[in-house]
Amino acid sequence: MSAFNVTSTHPATFLLVGIPGLEHLYIWISIPFCFAYTLALLGNCTLLFTIRTDAALHEPMYLFLAMLAAIDLVLSSSTLPKMLAIFWFGNREINFYACLVQMFFLHSFSIMESAVLLAMAFDRYVAICKPLYYTTILTRPLITKIGMAAVTRAVTLMTPLPFLLRRFHYCRGPEIAHCYCEHMAVVRLACGDTRFNNIYGIAVAMFIVVLDLLFVILSYIFILRAVLQLASQEARYKAFGTCVSHIGAILSTYTPVVISSVMHRVARRAAPHVHILLAIFYLLFPPMINPIIYGVKTKQIRDHVLSLFRRKNI
């Protein structure tokens, strides 16, 4: 049965190519990917369970962290199981509508992650620059509104994409040159005028990354100024130490984005598998490393997890 139904304006199914040129290494490549995905599942589920069960962690900082962990679970789970199915079983087919759903979840939750990192920067700004007003500013209703705003922004920006892609006739075949349904990889298969999709995709990406990162940087400028005004070195160290985990999460999220963007412009002639591996790294690295960063650097979370292990060993 042909995967491409020529009587329809769109194929019944797409074929995910995987990583071109590295097919003979799929089993070996799948090992670190599977390990990273397992770590992401265990780490983020542990974070969610710890924050849920410990009343002392029901504070703004940890509520935002719970949001980040939930987003990382969705991001990794929306792509990795299908990737592993390609590597292990050669299962390359994906239903057209399943592809659109995967693309929607992938891009919308990436936008939500950026918004939550910005909210966490605001949390650190209030905690350090306005400590006396921390509990009165960051109330539960405000945190809920911030979470809803992050979801609303992402859904509003990404909802047009599936509808825009449905209207195209896909005459360039059913093979998507990627491991998952990425927007521009799908657009490349379409015939007709795709300029709006190209411009919209780039504009949204630039708007989210530049705007959110700008406000994060501004928050840390104010934080750094407040920290440097503290009287003792110990107080400065302690205040800035509360930001280390968040800075680590920002670096783990935005560094792969910057590297991938630079590679697309500097190394355009690089083999396709280089860009695909960088894209996968961007999806896998933050969900895997964020729980480790917060688990190691945040005393309350570390102590709670260790206490759980001690109870099991008694």
Coordinates of C-alpha atoms in Angstrom, one line a residue:
M1 CA 0.0 0.0 0.0
S2 CA 1.4 3.4 -1.0
A3 CA 1.9 5.8 1.8
F4 CA 1.1 8.7 -0.5
N5 CA -2.5 9.0 -1.6
V6 CA -2.4 11.1 -4.7
T7 CA -6.2 11.5 -4.9
S8 CA -6.2 13.6 -1.8
T9 CA -4.9 17.1 -1.2
H10 CA -2.7 15.6 1.5
P11 CA -1.2 12.2 2.1
A12 CA -2.9 9.7 4.3
T13 CA 0.4 9.2 6.1
F14 CA 3.9 10.7 6.1
L15 CA 7.1 8.8 6.3
L16 CA 9.7 10.0 8.8
V17 CA 13.1 9.6 7.3
G18 CA 14.9 9.5 10.6
I19 CA 18.6 10.4 10.5
P20 CA 19.7 10.2 6.8
G21 CA 23.2 8.6 6.4
L22 CA 23.2 7.1 9.9
E23 CA 20.8 4.2 9.3
H24 CA 23.4 1.6 10.0
L25 CA 24.0 3.2 13.5
Y26 CA 20.4 3.4 14.6
I27 CA 20.7 0.7 17.3
W28 CA 23.8 2.5 18.8
I29 CA 22.2 5.9 18.5
S30 CA 19.1 4.7 20.2
I31 CA 21.0 3.7 23.4
P32 CA 21.9 7.3 24.6
F33 CA 18.5 8.5 23.4
C34 CA 16.7 5.9 25.4
F35 CA 18.9 6.5 28.4
A36 CA 18.2 10.3 28.2
Y37 CA 14.5 9.8 27.8
T38 CA 14.4 7.4 30.8
L39 CA 16.3 10.0 32.9
A40 CA 13.9 12.7 31.8
L41 CA 10.9 10.6 32.7
L42 CA 12.3 9.6 36.1
G43 CA 13.7 13.0 37.0
N44 CA 10.6 15.0 36.1
C45 CA 8.2 12.6 37.6
T46 CA 10.3 12.6 40.8
L47 CA 10.2 16.4 40.8
L48 CA 6.4 16.5 40.4
F49 CA 5.9 13.8 43.1
T50 CA 8.2 15.6 45.5
I51 CA 6.6 19.0 45.0
R52 CA 3.1 17.5 45.2
T53 CA 3.7 15.6 48.4
D54 CA 5.8 18.1 50.4
A55 CA 3.7 21.0 51.7
A56 CA 6.9 23.0 52.4
L57 CA 7.5 23.1 48.6
H58 CA 4.1 24.6 47.8
E59 CA 5.8 28.0 47.2
P60 CA 5.9 30.0 43.9
M61 CA 9.5 28.9 42.9
Y62 CA 8.5 25.2 43.2
L63 CA 5.1 25.6 41.6
F64 CA 6.8 27.1 38.5
L65 CA 9.3 24.3 38.7
A66 CA 6.4 21.8 38.6
M67 CA 5.1 23.6 35.5
L68 CA 8.5 23.2 33.9
A69 CA 8.7 19.5 34.8
A70 CA 5.3 18.8 33.3
I71 CA 6.2 20.7 30.1
D72 CA 9.4 18.8 29.8
L73 CA 7.5 15.5 30.2
V74 CA 5.2 16.4 27.3
L75 CA 8.0 17.7 25.1
S76 CA 10.1 14.6 25.4
S77 CA 7.1 12.1 25.3
S78 CA 5.6 13.8 22.2
T79 CA 8.7 12.8 20.1
L80 CA 11.0 10.3 21.7
P81 CA 8.7 7.2 21.6
K82 CA 8.2 7.6 17.8
M83 CA 11.9 8.2 17.3
L84 CA 12.7 5.0 19.2
A85 CA 10.1 3.1 17.1
I86 CA 12.0 4.3 14.0
F87 CA 15.4 3.2 15.3
W88 CA 14.3 -0.1 16.7
F89 CA 11.5 -1.3 14.4
G90 CA 11.8 0.8 11.3
N91 CA 8.3 2.1 11.9
R92 CA 8.5 5.3 9.9
E93 CA 4.9 5.9 9.1
I94 CA 2.9 8.5 10.9
N95 CA -0.7 9.5 10.1
F96 CA -1.2 12.9 8.6
Y97 CA -3.3 14.2 11.5
A98 CA -1.1 12.5 14.1
C99 CA 1.8 14.4 12.5
L100 CA -0.1 17.7 12.8
V101 CA -0.9 16.9 16.5
Q102 CA 2.7 16.1 17.2
M103 CA 3.9 19.3 15.6
F104 CA 1.3 21.3 17.6
F105 CA 2.4 19.8 20.9
L106 CA 6.1 20.1 20.1
H107 CA 6.0 23.8 19.2
S108 CA 3.3 25.0 21.6
F109 CA 5.0 23.3 24.6
S110 CA 8.3 24.8 23.6
I111 CA 6.7 28.2 23.7
M112 CA 5.2 27.4 27.2
E113 CA 8.6 26.3 28.4
S114 CA 10.1 29.7 27.4
A115 CA 7.2 31.5 29.2
V116 CA 7.7 29.4 32.4
L117 CA 11.5 30.2 32.4
L118 CA 10.6 33.9 32.1
A119 CA 8.1 33.5 35.0
M120 CA 10.9 31.9 37.1
A121 CA 13.1 34.8 36.4
F122 CA 10.4 37.1 37.6
D123 CA 10.1 35.0 40.7
R124 CA 13.8 35.3 41.4
Y125 CA 13.6 39.1 40.8
V126 CA 10.8 39.5 43.3
A127 CA 12.5 37.2 45.9
I128 CA 15.8 39.2 45.8
C129 CA 14.8 42.7 44.8
K130 CA 11.5 42.9 46.8
P131 CA 11.8 40.2 49.5
L132 CA 9.3 41.9 51.9
Y133 CA 6.6 41.8 49.2
Y134 CA 7.4 38.3 47.9
T135 CA 4.3 36.6 49.4
T136 CA 2.0 39.4 48.6
I137 CA 3.0 39.8 45.0
L138 CA 3.4 36.1 44.0
T139 CA 0.1 34.8 45.3
R140 CA -1.6 31.6 44.2
P141 CA -4.1 33.5 41.9
L142 CA -1.3 35.3 40.2
I143 CA 0.7 32.1 39.6
T144 CA -2.4 30.5 38.2
K145 CA -2.9 33.5 35.9
I146 CA 0.7 33.3 34.7
G147 CA 0.3 29.6 34.0
M148 CA -2.9 30.2 32.0
A149 CA -1.3 33.1 30.1
A150 CA 1.6 30.8 29.1
V151 CA -0.8 28.2 27.8
T152 CA -3.0 30.8 26.1
R153 CA -0.1 32.5 24.3
A154 CA 1.3 29.1 23.1
V155 CA -2.1 27.8 21.9
T156 CA -3.0 31.1 20.2
L157 CA 0.3 31.3 18.3
M158 CA 0.4 27.6 17.3
T159 CA -3.3 26.8 16.5
P160 CA -3.1 28.4 13.0
L161 CA -0.3 26.1 11.9
P162 CA -2.2 22.8 11.5
F163 CA -5.0 24.6 9.6
L164 CA -2.5 26.3 7.3
L165 CA -0.8 23.0 6.6
R166 CA -4.1 21.3 5.8
R167 CA -4.8 23.6 2.9
F168 CA -1.7 22.6 1.0
H169 CA -1.3 20.0 -1.7
Y170 CA 1.7 17.8 -1.0
C171 CA 3.1 16.9 -4.3
R172 CA 6.8 16.5 -3.3
G173 CA 6.2 13.0 -1.8
P174 CA 5.5 11.8 1.7
E175 CA 9.0 11.6 3.2
I176 CA 9.7 14.1 6.0
A177 CA 13.5 14.6 6.3
H178 CA 13.4 14.5 10.1
C179 CA 12.8 12.2 13.1
Y180 CA 9.6 14.0 14.0
C181 CA 7.0 16.4 12.4
E182 CA 8.8 19.7 12.6
H183 CA 6.9 22.6 10.9
M184 CA 9.4 23.6 8.3
A185 CA 10.2 20.0 7.4
V186 CA 6.5 19.5 6.6
V187 CA 6.2 22.8 4.7
R188 CA 9.1 21.7 2.4
L189 CA 6.8 18.9 1.0
A190 CA 4.0 21.3 0.1
C191 CA 3.4 22.8 -3.3
G192 CA 2.1 26.3 -3.9
D193 CA 2.9 29.5 -2.1
T194 CA 4.4 28.7 1.3
R195 CA 5.8 32.1 2.0
F196 CA 3.3 32.9 4.7
N197 CA 4.1 29.7 6.6
N198 CA 7.9 30.5 6.3
I199 CA 7.5 34.1 7.5
Y200 CA 5.0 33.1 10.3
G201 CA 7.2 30.3 11.6
I202 CA 10.3 32.6 11.7
A203 CA 8.4 35.5 13.2
V204 CA 6.9 33.5 16.0
A205 CA 10.3 31.9 16.8
M206 CA 12.1 35.3 16.8
F207 CA 9.3 36.9 18.8
I208 CA 9.3 34.3 21.5
V209 CA 13.1 33.8 21.9
V210 CA 14.0 37.5 21.6
L211 CA 11.2 38.9 23.8
D212 CA 11.4 36.2 26.6
L213 CA 15.2 36.2 26.7
L214 CA 15.3 40.0 26.8
F215 CA 13.0 40.1 29.8
V216 CA 15.0 37.3 31.5
I217 CA 18.2 39.3 30.9
L218 CA 16.6 42.5 32.3
S219 CA 15.5 40.6 35.4
Y220 CA 19.0 39.4 36.0
I221 CA 20.4 42.9 35.5
F222 CA 18.2 44.1 38.4
I223 CA 19.0 41.0 40.4
L224 CA 22.7 41.5 40.0
R225 CA 22.5 45.2 41.0
A226 CA 20.5 44.2 44.1
V227 CA 22.9 41.4 45.0
L228 CA 26.0 43.7 44.7
Q229 CA 24.4 46.2 47.1
L230 CA 24.2 43.7 49.9
A231 CA 26.6 44.4 52.7
S232 CA 28.4 41.1 53.2
Q233 CA 30.0 38.7 50.8
E234 CA 28.2 35.8 52.4
A235 CA 24.8 37.5 51.9
R236 CA 25.7 38.1 48.2
Y237 CA 26.7 34.5 47.7
K238 CA 23.6 33.2 49.3
A239 CA 21.3 35.5 47.4
F240 CA 22.8 34.7 44.0
G241 CA 23.0 31.0 44.9
T242 CA 19.2 30.8 44.8
C243 CA 19.5 31.8 41.1
V244 CA 22.0 29.2 40.0
S245 CA 19.5 26.4 39.2
H246 CA 17.4 28.8 37.2
I247 CA 20.4 30.1 35.2
G248 CA 21.3 26.4 34.6
A249 CA 17.8 25.7 33.2
I250 CA 18.0 28.8 31.0
L251 CA 21.4 27.7 29.6
S252 CA 20.2 24.2 29.0
T253 CA 17.2 25.4 27.1
Y254 CA 18.6 28.3 25.1
T255 CA 22.2 27.1 24.4
P256 CA 21.0 24.3 22.0
V257 CA 18.7 26.8 20.3
V258 CA 21.5 29.3 19.7
I259 CA 23.9 26.5 18.5
S260 CA 21.3 25.1 16.1
S261 CA 20.5 28.6 14.7
V262 CA 24.2 29.4 14.2
M263 CA 24.8 26.0 12.5
H264 CA 22.0 26.5 10.1
R265 CA 23.6 29.8 9.0
V266 CA 27.3 29.0 9.2
A267 CA 27.3 25.4 8.2
R268 CA 24.5 25.2 5.6
R269 CA 26.4 22.6 3.6
A270 CA 26.9 20.3 6.6
A271 CA 25.4 16.8 6.3
P272 CA 21.6 16.7 7.1
H273 CA 22.2 14.4 10.1
V274 CA 24.2 17.2 11.8
H275 CA 21.2 19.5 11.9
I276 CA 18.8 16.7 12.9
L277 CA 21.0 15.6 15.8
L278 CA 21.2 19.2 17.0
A279 CA 17.4 19.4 16.9
I280 CA 17.1 16.2 18.9
F281 CA 19.6 17.4 21.4
Y282 CA 17.5 20.6 21.9
L283 CA 14.5 18.4 22.7
L284 CA 16.2 15.9 24.9
F285 CA 18.8 17.8 26.8
P286 CA 16.6 20.3 28.8
P287 CA 14.1 17.6 30.0
M288 CA 17.0 15.4 31.1
I289 CA 19.2 17.9 32.7
N290 CA 16.7 20.3 34.4
P291 CA 15.7 17.7 37.2
I292 CA 19.4 17.0 37.8
I293 CA 20.2 20.7 38.1
Y294 CA 17.3 21.4 40.5
G295 CA 17.7 18.1 42.4
V296 CA 21.4 18.8 43.1
K297 CA 21.3 22.6 43.7
T298 CA 18.0 22.9 45.6
K299 CA 18.4 21.7 49.2
Q300 CA 14.7 21.3 49.9
I301 CA 14.2 19.0 46.9
R302 CA 17.4 17.1 47.5
D303 CA 16.6 16.5 51.2
H304 CA 13.1 15.3 50.4
V305 CA 14.2 12.8 47.7
L306 CA 17.0 11.5 50.0
S307 CA 14.4 11.1 52.9
L308 CA 12.2 9.0 50.5
F309 CA 15.1 6.7 49.7
R310 CA 16.0 6.3 53.4
R311 CA 12.4 5.3 54.2
K312 CA 12.5 2.6 51.6
N313 CA 15.8 1.2 53.0
I314 CA 14.5 1.0 56.5

